mmCIF file of C-alpha atoms in Angstrom:
data_model
loop_
_atom_site.group_PDB
_atom_site.id
_atom_site.type_symbol
_atom_site.label_atom_id
_atom_site.label_comp_id
_atom_site.label_asym_id
_atom_site.label_seq_id
_atom_site.Cartn_x
_atom_site.Cartn_y
_atom_site.Cartn_z
ATOM 1 C CA MET Q 106 0.910 -60.391 -44.886
ATOM 2 C CA ARG Q 107 1.307 -56.966 -43.355
ATOM 3 C CA VAL Q 108 1.183 -56.844 -39.567
ATOM 4 C CA PRO Q 109 -0.630 -53.781 -38.412
ATOM 5 C CA CYS Q 110 1.659 -51.515 -36.418
ATOM 6 C CA SER Q 111 0.036 -50.057 -33.292
ATOM 7 C CA ARG Q 112 2.705 -47.418 -32.559
ATOM 8 C CA ASN Q 113 1.283 -44.730 -34.876
ATOM 9 C CA HIS Q 114 -2.150 -44.934 -33.222
ATOM 10 C CA ASP Q 115 -0.633 -44.389 -29.751
ATOM 11 C CA GLU Q 116 1.246 -41.286 -30.886
ATOM 12 C CA ALA Q 117 -1.854 -39.886 -32.592
ATOM 13 C CA ASP Q 118 -3.898 -40.437 -29.397
ATOM 14 C CA SER Q 119 -1.291 -38.621 -27.280
ATOM 15 C CA ASP Q 120 -1.289 -35.646 -29.638
ATOM 16 C CA ARG Q 121 -5.078 -35.413 -29.594
ATOM 17 C CA ALA Q 122 -5.164 -35.516 -25.767
ATOM 18 C CA MET Q 123 -2.544 -32.735 -25.518
ATOM 19 C CA THR Q 124 -4.629 -30.175 -27.373
ATOM 20 C CA PRO Q 125 -7.257 -29.466 -24.673
ATOM 21 C CA MET Q 126 -4.520 -29.166 -22.055
ATOM 22 C CA ILE Q 127 -2.638 -26.629 -24.130
ATOM 23 C CA ASP Q 128 -5.897 -24.710 -24.640
ATOM 24 C CA VAL Q 129 -6.500 -24.609 -20.866
ATOM 25 C CA VAL Q 130 -2.948 -23.497 -20.113
ATOM 26 C CA PHE Q 131 -3.117 -20.649 -22.613
ATOM 27 C CA LEU Q 132 -6.528 -19.577 -21.340
ATOM 28 C CA LEU Q 133 -5.111 -19.385 -17.823
ATOM 29 C CA LEU Q 134 -2.110 -17.396 -19.039
ATOM 30 C CA ILE Q 135 -4.317 -14.868 -20.811
ATOM 31 C CA PHE Q 136 -6.592 -14.621 -17.755
ATOM 32 C CA PHE Q 137 -3.741 -13.850 -15.349
ATOM 33 C CA VAL Q 138 -2.111 -11.376 -17.745
ATOM 34 C CA CYS Q 139 -5.403 -9.475 -18.156
ATOM 35 C CA ALA Q 140 -6.139 -9.582 -14.418
ATOM 36 C CA SER Q 141 -2.739 -8.199 -13.452
ATOM 37 C CA ALA Q 142 -2.774 -5.500 -16.164
ATOM 38 C CA GLY Q 143 -5.780 -3.790 -14.590
ATOM 39 C CA GLN Q 144 -4.196 -3.355 -11.171
ATOM 40 C CA ALA Q 145 -2.480 -0.094 -10.309
ATOM 41 C CA ILE Q 146 0.863 -0.552 -8.623
ATOM 42 C CA GLU Q 147 0.871 1.073 -5.221
ATOM 43 C CA GLU Q 148 4.030 2.802 -4.033
ATOM 44 C CA THR Q 149 4.501 4.245 -0.552
ATOM 45 C CA LEU Q 150 5.282 7.684 0.799
ATOM 46 C CA PRO Q 151 7.131 7.126 4.072
ATOM 47 C CA THR Q 152 7.072 9.440 7.043
ATOM 48 C CA ARG Q 153 8.752 9.174 10.412
ATOM 49 C CA LEU Q 154 7.034 10.560 13.450
ATOM 50 C CA ASN Q 155 9.210 12.281 16.003
ATOM 51 C CA MET Q 156 9.178 10.026 19.018
ATOM 52 C CA GLY Q 157 9.023 12.783 21.589
ATOM 53 C CA SER Q 158 6.139 12.831 24.036
ATOM 54 C CA ILE Q 159 2.834 14.175 22.849
ATOM 55 C CA GLU Q 160 1.907 15.230 26.358
ATOM 56 C CA THR Q 161 2.109 18.795 27.486
ATOM 57 C CA ASP Q 162 1.927 20.625 30.791
ATOM 58 C CA VAL Q 163 -0.282 23.410 29.603
ATOM 59 C CA LEU Q 164 -2.408 23.453 26.527
ATOM 60 C CA PRO Q 165 -1.824 26.630 24.524
ATOM 61 C CA GLU Q 166 -4.802 28.969 24.540
ATOM 62 C CA GLU Q 167 -3.800 30.715 21.369
ATOM 63 C CA LYS Q 168 -2.226 29.350 18.245
ATOM 64 C CA THR Q 169 1.535 29.109 18.586
ATOM 65 C CA GLU Q 170 3.360 31.569 16.367
ATOM 66 C CA PRO Q 171 5.942 30.035 14.014
ATOM 67 C CA LYS Q 172 9.518 30.499 15.101
ATOM 68 C CA GLY Q 173 12.068 32.072 12.799
ATOM 69 C CA ASP Q 174 14.148 28.922 12.496
ATOM 70 C CA GLU Q 175 11.415 26.710 11.130
ATOM 71 C CA VAL Q 176 9.275 26.572 8.016
ATOM 72 C CA TRP Q 177 5.635 26.557 9.002
ATOM 73 C CA LEU Q 178 3.277 25.519 6.216
ATOM 74 C CA THR Q 179 -0.359 26.178 7.061
ATOM 75 C CA ILE Q 180 -2.535 24.295 4.612
ATOM 76 C CA LYS Q 181 -6.117 25.474 4.497
ATOM 77 C CA GLN Q 182 -9.187 25.543 2.317
ATOM 78 C CA THR Q 183 -10.730 28.766 1.016
ATOM 79 C CA GLU Q 184 -14.473 29.396 0.795
ATOM 80 C CA THR Q 185 -14.416 28.096 -2.788
ATOM 81 C CA ASN Q 186 -12.846 24.793 -1.584
ATOM 82 C CA LYS Q 187 -9.493 25.648 -3.099
ATOM 83 C CA THR Q 188 -6.426 24.586 -1.128
ATOM 84 C CA ILE Q 189 -3.843 27.267 -0.379
ATOM 85 C CA VAL Q 190 -0.618 27.099 1.579
ATOM 86 C CA ASP Q 191 0.493 29.859 3.933
ATOM 87 C CA MET Q 192 4.256 29.723 4.335
ATOM 88 C CA ASN Q 193 5.446 32.001 7.116
ATOM 89 C CA GLY Q 194 2.851 34.638 6.240
ATOM 90 C CA THR Q 195 2.856 34.364 2.436
ATOM 91 C CA GLU Q 196 0.041 32.511 0.694
ATOM 92 C CA TYR Q 197 0.596 30.234 -2.305
ATOM 93 C CA ALA Q 198 -2.129 28.775 -4.504
ATOM 94 C CA ASP Q 199 0.322 27.518 -7.132
ATOM 95 C CA PHE Q 200 2.009 24.429 -5.725
ATOM 96 C CA ASP Q 201 4.690 24.376 -8.434
ATOM 97 C CA GLU Q 202 5.860 27.803 -7.285
ATOM 98 C CA LEU Q 203 5.774 26.579 -3.686
ATOM 99 C CA GLY Q 204 7.809 23.508 -4.665
ATOM 100 C CA ASP Q 205 10.501 25.656 -6.321
ATOM 101 C CA LEU Q 206 10.667 27.902 -3.288
ATOM 102 C CA LEU Q 207 10.984 24.939 -0.932
ATOM 103 C CA LYS Q 208 13.866 23.576 -3.024
ATOM 104 C CA LEU Q 209 15.644 26.936 -2.799
ATOM 105 C CA LEU Q 210 15.118 27.003 0.974
ATOM 106 C CA SER Q 211 16.386 23.461 1.331
ATOM 107 C CA GLU Q 212 19.516 24.213 -0.679
ATOM 108 C CA ALA Q 213 20.252 27.084 1.680
ATOM 109 C CA GLN Q 214 19.448 25.181 4.865
ATOM 110 C CA SER Q 215 18.218 21.601 4.661
ATOM 111 C CA ASP Q 216 18.244 20.984 8.418
ATOM 112 C CA ILE Q 217 15.516 23.537 9.066
ATOM 113 C CA PRO Q 218 12.424 21.715 10.337
ATOM 114 C CA VAL Q 219 9.291 21.895 8.207
ATOM 115 C CA ILE Q 220 5.996 21.796 10.078
ATOM 116 C CA LEU Q 221 2.743 21.063 8.289
ATOM 117 C CA ASP Q 222 -0.223 22.649 10.026
ATOM 118 C CA ILE Q 223 -3.081 21.065 8.128
ATOM 119 C CA GLY Q 224 -6.657 22.310 8.240
ATOM 120 C CA ALA Q 225 -9.341 19.817 9.180
ATOM 121 C CA GLU Q 226 -11.148 19.851 5.837
ATOM 122 C CA VAL Q 227 -8.115 19.731 3.555
ATOM 123 C CA PRO Q 228 -8.341 16.604 1.352
ATOM 124 C CA MET Q 229 -5.581 14.045 1.838
ATOM 125 C CA GLY Q 230 -4.707 14.194 -1.870
ATOM 126 C CA GLU Q 231 -3.582 17.811 -1.409
ATOM 127 C CA VAL Q 232 -1.865 17.037 1.904
ATOM 128 C CA LEU Q 233 0.184 14.248 0.351
ATOM 129 C CA HIS Q 234 0.979 16.446 -2.669
ATOM 130 C CA ILE Q 235 2.474 19.092 -0.387
ATOM 131 C CA TYR Q 236 4.255 16.454 1.683
ATOM 132 C CA ASP Q 237 5.652 15.091 -1.597
ATOM 133 C CA LEU Q 238 6.933 18.596 -2.455
ATOM 134 C CA CYS Q 239 8.718 18.762 0.917
ATOM 135 C CA ARG Q 240 10.311 15.347 0.246
ATOM 136 C CA ALA Q 241 11.354 16.503 -3.239
ATOM 137 C CA ALA Q 242 13.040 19.526 -1.644
ATOM 138 C CA LYS Q 243 15.027 17.070 0.531
ATOM 139 C CA PHE Q 244 14.402 18.637 3.910
ATOM 140 C CA ASP Q 245 15.817 16.635 6.829
ATOM 141 C CA SER Q 246 12.603 16.648 8.827
ATOM 142 C CA VAL Q 247 8.990 17.201 7.916
ATOM 143 C CA ASN Q 248 6.582 17.159 10.857
ATOM 144 C CA PHE Q 249 2.834 17.203 11.324
ATOM 145 C CA ALA Q 250 1.393 19.694 13.794
ATOM 146 C CA ALA Q 251 -1.252 18.213 16.074
ATOM 147 C CA SER Q 252 -4.357 19.993 17.288
ATOM 148 C CA PRO Q 253 -4.378 20.681 21.040
ATOM 149 C CA LYS Q 254 -7.456 18.504 21.604
ATOM 150 C CA GLY Q 255 -5.522 15.485 20.341
ATOM 151 C CA VAL Q 256 -2.706 16.059 22.787
ATOM 152 C CA LYS Q 257 -2.887 14.536 26.237
ATOM 153 C CA GLN Q 258 -2.303 16.849 29.184
ATOM 154 C CA LYS Q 259 0.112 15.634 31.863
ATOM 155 C CA MET E 187 0.271 -68.343 -39.571
ATOM 156 C CA ARG E 188 -0.275 -65.514 -37.185
ATOM 157 C CA ILE E 189 2.798 -63.508 -36.533
ATOM 158 C CA PRO E 190 2.877 -62.328 -32.934
ATOM 159 C CA SER E 191 2.939 -58.501 -32.828
ATOM 160 C CA GLN E 192 6.026 -57.234 -31.149
ATOM 161 C CA ASN E 193 4.806 -54.862 -28.608
ATOM 162 C CA ARG E 194 8.198 -53.505 -27.816
ATOM 163 C CA SER E 195 7.533 -49.833 -27.221
ATOM 164 C CA ARG E 196 10.724 -47.981 -27.873
ATOM 165 C CA SER E 197 9.131 -44.563 -27.328
ATOM 166 C CA LEU E 198 8.167 -43.209 -23.932
ATOM 167 C CA ARG E 199 4.424 -43.324 -23.453
ATOM 168 C CA PHE E 200 3.114 -40.128 -21.975
ATOM 169 C CA HIS E 201 -0.093 -40.336 -19.911
ATOM 170 C CA ILE E 202 -1.943 -37.085 -20.440
ATOM 171 C CA THR E 203 -5.098 -37.750 -18.433
ATOM 172 C CA PRO E 204 -3.567 -37.638 -14.931
ATOM 173 C CA LEU E 205 -1.670 -34.489 -15.904
ATOM 174 C CA ILE E 206 -4.892 -32.736 -16.854
ATOM 175 C CA ASP E 207 -6.417 -33.913 -13.559
ATOM 176 C CA ILE E 208 -3.515 -32.394 -11.617
ATOM 177 C CA VAL E 209 -3.741 -29.105 -13.514
ATOM 178 C CA PHE E 210 -7.434 -28.788 -12.725
ATOM 179 C CA LEU E 211 -6.850 -29.719 -9.077
ATOM 180 C CA LEU E 212 -4.245 -26.954 -8.831
ATOM 181 C CA ILE E 213 -6.618 -24.438 -10.401
ATOM 182 C CA ILE E 214 -9.338 -25.311 -7.902
ATOM 183 C CA PHE E 215 -6.863 -25.163 -5.009
ATOM 184 C CA PHE E 216 -5.618 -21.668 -5.906
ATOM 185 C CA LEU E 217 -9.156 -20.404 -6.485
ATOM 186 C CA VAL E 218 -10.240 -21.586 -3.024
ATOM 187 C CA ALA E 219 -7.015 -20.444 -1.322
ATOM 188 C CA SER E 220 -7.243 -16.950 -2.771
ATOM 189 C CA HIS E 221 -10.796 -16.692 -1.470
ATOM 190 C CA PHE E 222 -9.642 -17.275 2.107
ATOM 191 C CA THR E 223 -6.438 -15.262 2.124
ATOM 192 C CA ARG E 224 -6.638 -11.890 3.802
ATOM 193 C CA ASN E 225 -6.290 -9.095 1.349
ATOM 194 C CA ASP E 226 -5.558 -5.691 2.766
ATOM 195 C CA ASN E 227 -6.252 -4.015 -0.555
ATOM 196 C CA VAL E 228 -9.844 -5.145 -0.921
ATOM 197 C CA GLU E 229 -11.517 -1.782 -0.451
ATOM 198 C CA ALA E 230 -11.506 0.360 -3.556
ATOM 199 C CA VAL E 231 -10.021 3.753 -2.833
ATOM 200 C CA GLU E 232 -8.709 6.481 -5.082
ATOM 201 C CA LEU E 233 -5.147 6.941 -3.899
ATOM 202 C CA ALA E 234 -3.284 10.236 -4.095
ATOM 203 C CA THR E 235 -0.391 10.567 -6.552
ATOM 204 C CA ALA E 236 3.184 11.397 -5.650
ATOM 205 C CA ALA E 237 6.481 11.605 -7.495
ATOM 206 C CA ASN E 238 8.949 10.979 -4.651
ATOM 207 C CA THR E 239 7.958 7.577 -3.402
ATOM 208 C CA ASP E 240 10.060 5.335 -1.228
ATOM 209 C CA GLN E 241 13.019 4.065 -3.240
ATOM 210 C CA HIS E 242 14.464 1.843 -0.512
ATOM 211 C CA LYS E 243 11.764 -0.738 -0.041
ATOM 212 C CA GLU E 244 12.244 -2.774 3.083
ATOM 213 C CA ASP E 245 9.980 -5.656 3.839
ATOM 214 C CA THR E 246 8.569 -4.944 7.271
ATOM 215 C CA PRO E 247 7.512 -8.179 8.937
ATOM 216 C CA ARG E 248 4.805 -6.622 11.096
ATOM 217 C CA LYS E 249 2.492 -4.044 9.652
ATOM 218 C CA LEU E 250 -1.026 -2.806 9.988
ATOM 219 C CA VAL E 251 -2.899 -1.556 6.943
ATOM 220 C CA ILE E 252 -5.686 0.890 7.692
ATOM 221 C CA THR E 253 -7.879 1.753 4.729
ATOM 222 C CA ILE E 254 -9.999 4.887 4.827
ATOM 223 C CA THR E 255 -12.668 4.928 2.141
ATOM 224 C CA ALA E 256 -14.315 8.007 0.647
ATOM 225 C CA ASP E 257 -17.222 7.717 3.103
ATOM 226 C CA GLU E 258 -14.703 8.242 5.982
ATOM 227 C CA GLN E 259 -14.968 4.673 7.286
ATOM 228 C CA TYR E 260 -11.919 2.980 8.784
ATOM 229 C CA HIS E 261 -11.238 -0.561 7.515
ATOM 230 C CA VAL E 262 -8.782 -3.052 8.997
ATOM 231 C CA ALA E 263 -8.483 -6.565 7.495
ATOM 232 C CA GLY E 264 -11.669 -6.061 5.524
ATOM 233 C CA LYS E 265 -13.765 -5.030 8.549
ATOM 234 C CA ILE E 266 -15.112 -1.629 9.503
ATOM 235 C CA VAL E 267 -13.597 -0.440 12.796
ATOM 236 C CA SER E 268 -13.702 2.710 14.918
ATOM 237 C CA ILE E 269 -10.771 4.924 15.899
ATOM 238 C CA GLN E 270 -10.980 3.485 19.431
ATOM 239 C CA ASP E 271 -10.536 -0.017 17.972
ATOM 240 C CA ILE E 272 -7.478 1.178 16.048
ATOM 241 C CA ASP E 273 -6.081 2.668 19.272
ATOM 242 C CA ILE E 274 -6.499 -0.684 21.029
ATOM 243 C CA ILE E 275 -5.022 -2.620 18.099
ATOM 244 C CA LEU E 276 -1.940 -0.400 18.027
ATOM 245 C CA LEU E 277 -1.418 -0.429 21.786
ATOM 246 C CA THR E 278 -1.871 -4.196 22.201
ATOM 247 C CA ARG E 279 0.118 -5.210 19.111
ATOM 248 C CA ASN E 280 3.066 -3.236 20.280
ATOM 249 C CA ASP E 281 2.940 -4.959 23.674
ATOM 250 C CA GLN E 282 3.006 -8.490 22.279
ATOM 251 C CA VAL E 283 6.586 -8.380 21.131
ATOM 252 C CA ASP E 284 9.804 -7.344 22.793
ATOM 253 C CA LYS E 285 9.995 -3.598 22.476
ATOM 254 C CA ALA E 286 13.741 -3.710 21.906
ATOM 255 C CA VAL E 287 13.145 -5.809 18.828
ATOM 256 C CA GLU E 288 9.964 -4.018 17.844
ATOM 257 C CA SER E 289 11.381 -0.485 17.649
ATOM 258 C CA ASP E 290 11.240 0.294 13.936
ATOM 259 C CA ASN E 291 9.918 -3.059 12.808
ATOM 260 C CA TYR E 292 6.264 -2.150 13.118
ATOM 261 C CA GLU E 293 4.756 -0.238 10.250
ATOM 262 C CA VAL E 294 1.383 1.389 9.861
ATOM 263 C CA ARG E 295 0.121 1.945 6.326
ATOM 264 C CA ILE E 296 -2.598 4.529 6.016
ATOM 265 C CA ARG E 297 -4.270 3.726 2.718
ATOM 266 C CA THR E 298 -6.582 6.668 2.290
ATOM 267 C CA ASP E 299 -8.839 7.917 -0.461
ATOM 268 C CA LYS E 300 -7.530 11.240 -1.742
ATOM 269 C CA ARG E 301 -10.873 12.939 -1.039
ATOM 270 C CA VAL E 302 -10.861 12.114 2.684
ATOM 271 C CA PRO E 303 -10.326 15.242 4.850
ATOM 272 C CA TYR E 304 -7.317 15.442 7.147
ATOM 273 C CA ARG E 305 -9.482 15.451 10.292
ATOM 274 C CA VAL E 306 -10.176 11.742 9.632
ATOM 275 C CA ILE E 307 -6.461 10.861 9.380
ATOM 276 C CA GLU E 308 -5.138 12.966 12.269
ATOM 277 C CA PRO E 309 -6.528 10.628 14.998
ATOM 278 C CA ILE E 310 -4.656 7.703 13.413
ATOM 279 C CA ILE E 311 -1.360 9.607 13.420
ATOM 280 C CA LEU E 312 -1.938 10.570 17.060
ATOM 281 C CA ALA E 313 -2.801 6.949 17.928
ATOM 282 C CA CYS E 314 0.483 5.833 16.344
ATOM 283 C CA ALA E 315 2.402 8.432 18.348
ATOM 284 C CA ARG E 316 0.697 7.277 21.573
ATOM 285 C CA ALA E 317 1.561 3.641 20.771
ATOM 286 C CA GLY E 318 5.201 4.541 20.113
ATOM 287 C CA ILE E 319 5.045 3.752 16.414
ATOM 288 C CA SER E 320 7.084 6.106 14.261
ATOM 289 C CA ASN E 321 7.093 4.212 10.966
ATOM 290 C CA ILE E 322 4.063 5.384 8.990
ATOM 291 C CA LYS E 323 3.602 5.084 5.248
ATOM 292 C CA PHE E 324 0.999 6.400 2.853
ATOM 293 C CA PRO E 325 0.363 4.216 -0.223
ATOM 294 C CA VAL E 326 0.175 6.382 -3.344
ATOM 295 C CA ILE E 327 0.192 5.972 -7.102
ATOM 296 C CA GLN E 328 3.491 6.915 -8.700
ATOM 297 C CA LYS E 329 3.183 10.007 -10.899
#
């Protein structure tokens, strides 16, 4: 007489119960892979503010003229909403040309301070593009000019 | 004659049901936890692109993320705030810790939409300068 063996049934039951769990695990894997693929990785563009005082004795009545030993980049918008950069009197609409010129300047004298005088309506995308060009040129310091109304009077 | 069945199980019996229960409990836990965690990147903004991003990434323990959306609204921790609120946040956060330790350890991230005009960002930079914070970063997309 053959005695029925119960071991095979147990193994078959275990295998059948595993299948839904494996399905769930793979579904989760695919979900997290698809969810993470759609996210853009954010990098950062660092800047260091000069920690001098932002107070002044007298507010300037007229715009301060750029000094000879600094690079003054005035970023402004034209009437056609195009962004141009005025570097010490010369205007540049082509930012690649400006970038090359900044690199040449930096190679000659990297410790010269760069001051960004940004117009109120200039979009931040353009501002950060120009800031990025200054970082690519490896200047030691890149500063932001503040409008007089934002500066506290002593 | 009935032969007693020898129920000696030589193989390890693996109980699947509790394992599936645990997996589903974990899924539910992470779903609920992610709902309550603060996410500073909730607001959808079109970031500017840059090629020379920060290569030396340091994990700053204390930071404030300010998001400026295309409609020129300031967002902090998912809530809309005014520039005066940001001023207060920066001034009071800097006072809560020892300034000698604080120095460069406080970071402000200005996560701005690339279409936002500079006049919206300038007050934040001035507020940081007034609060003595010099470490400012702009999140961008790598070119």
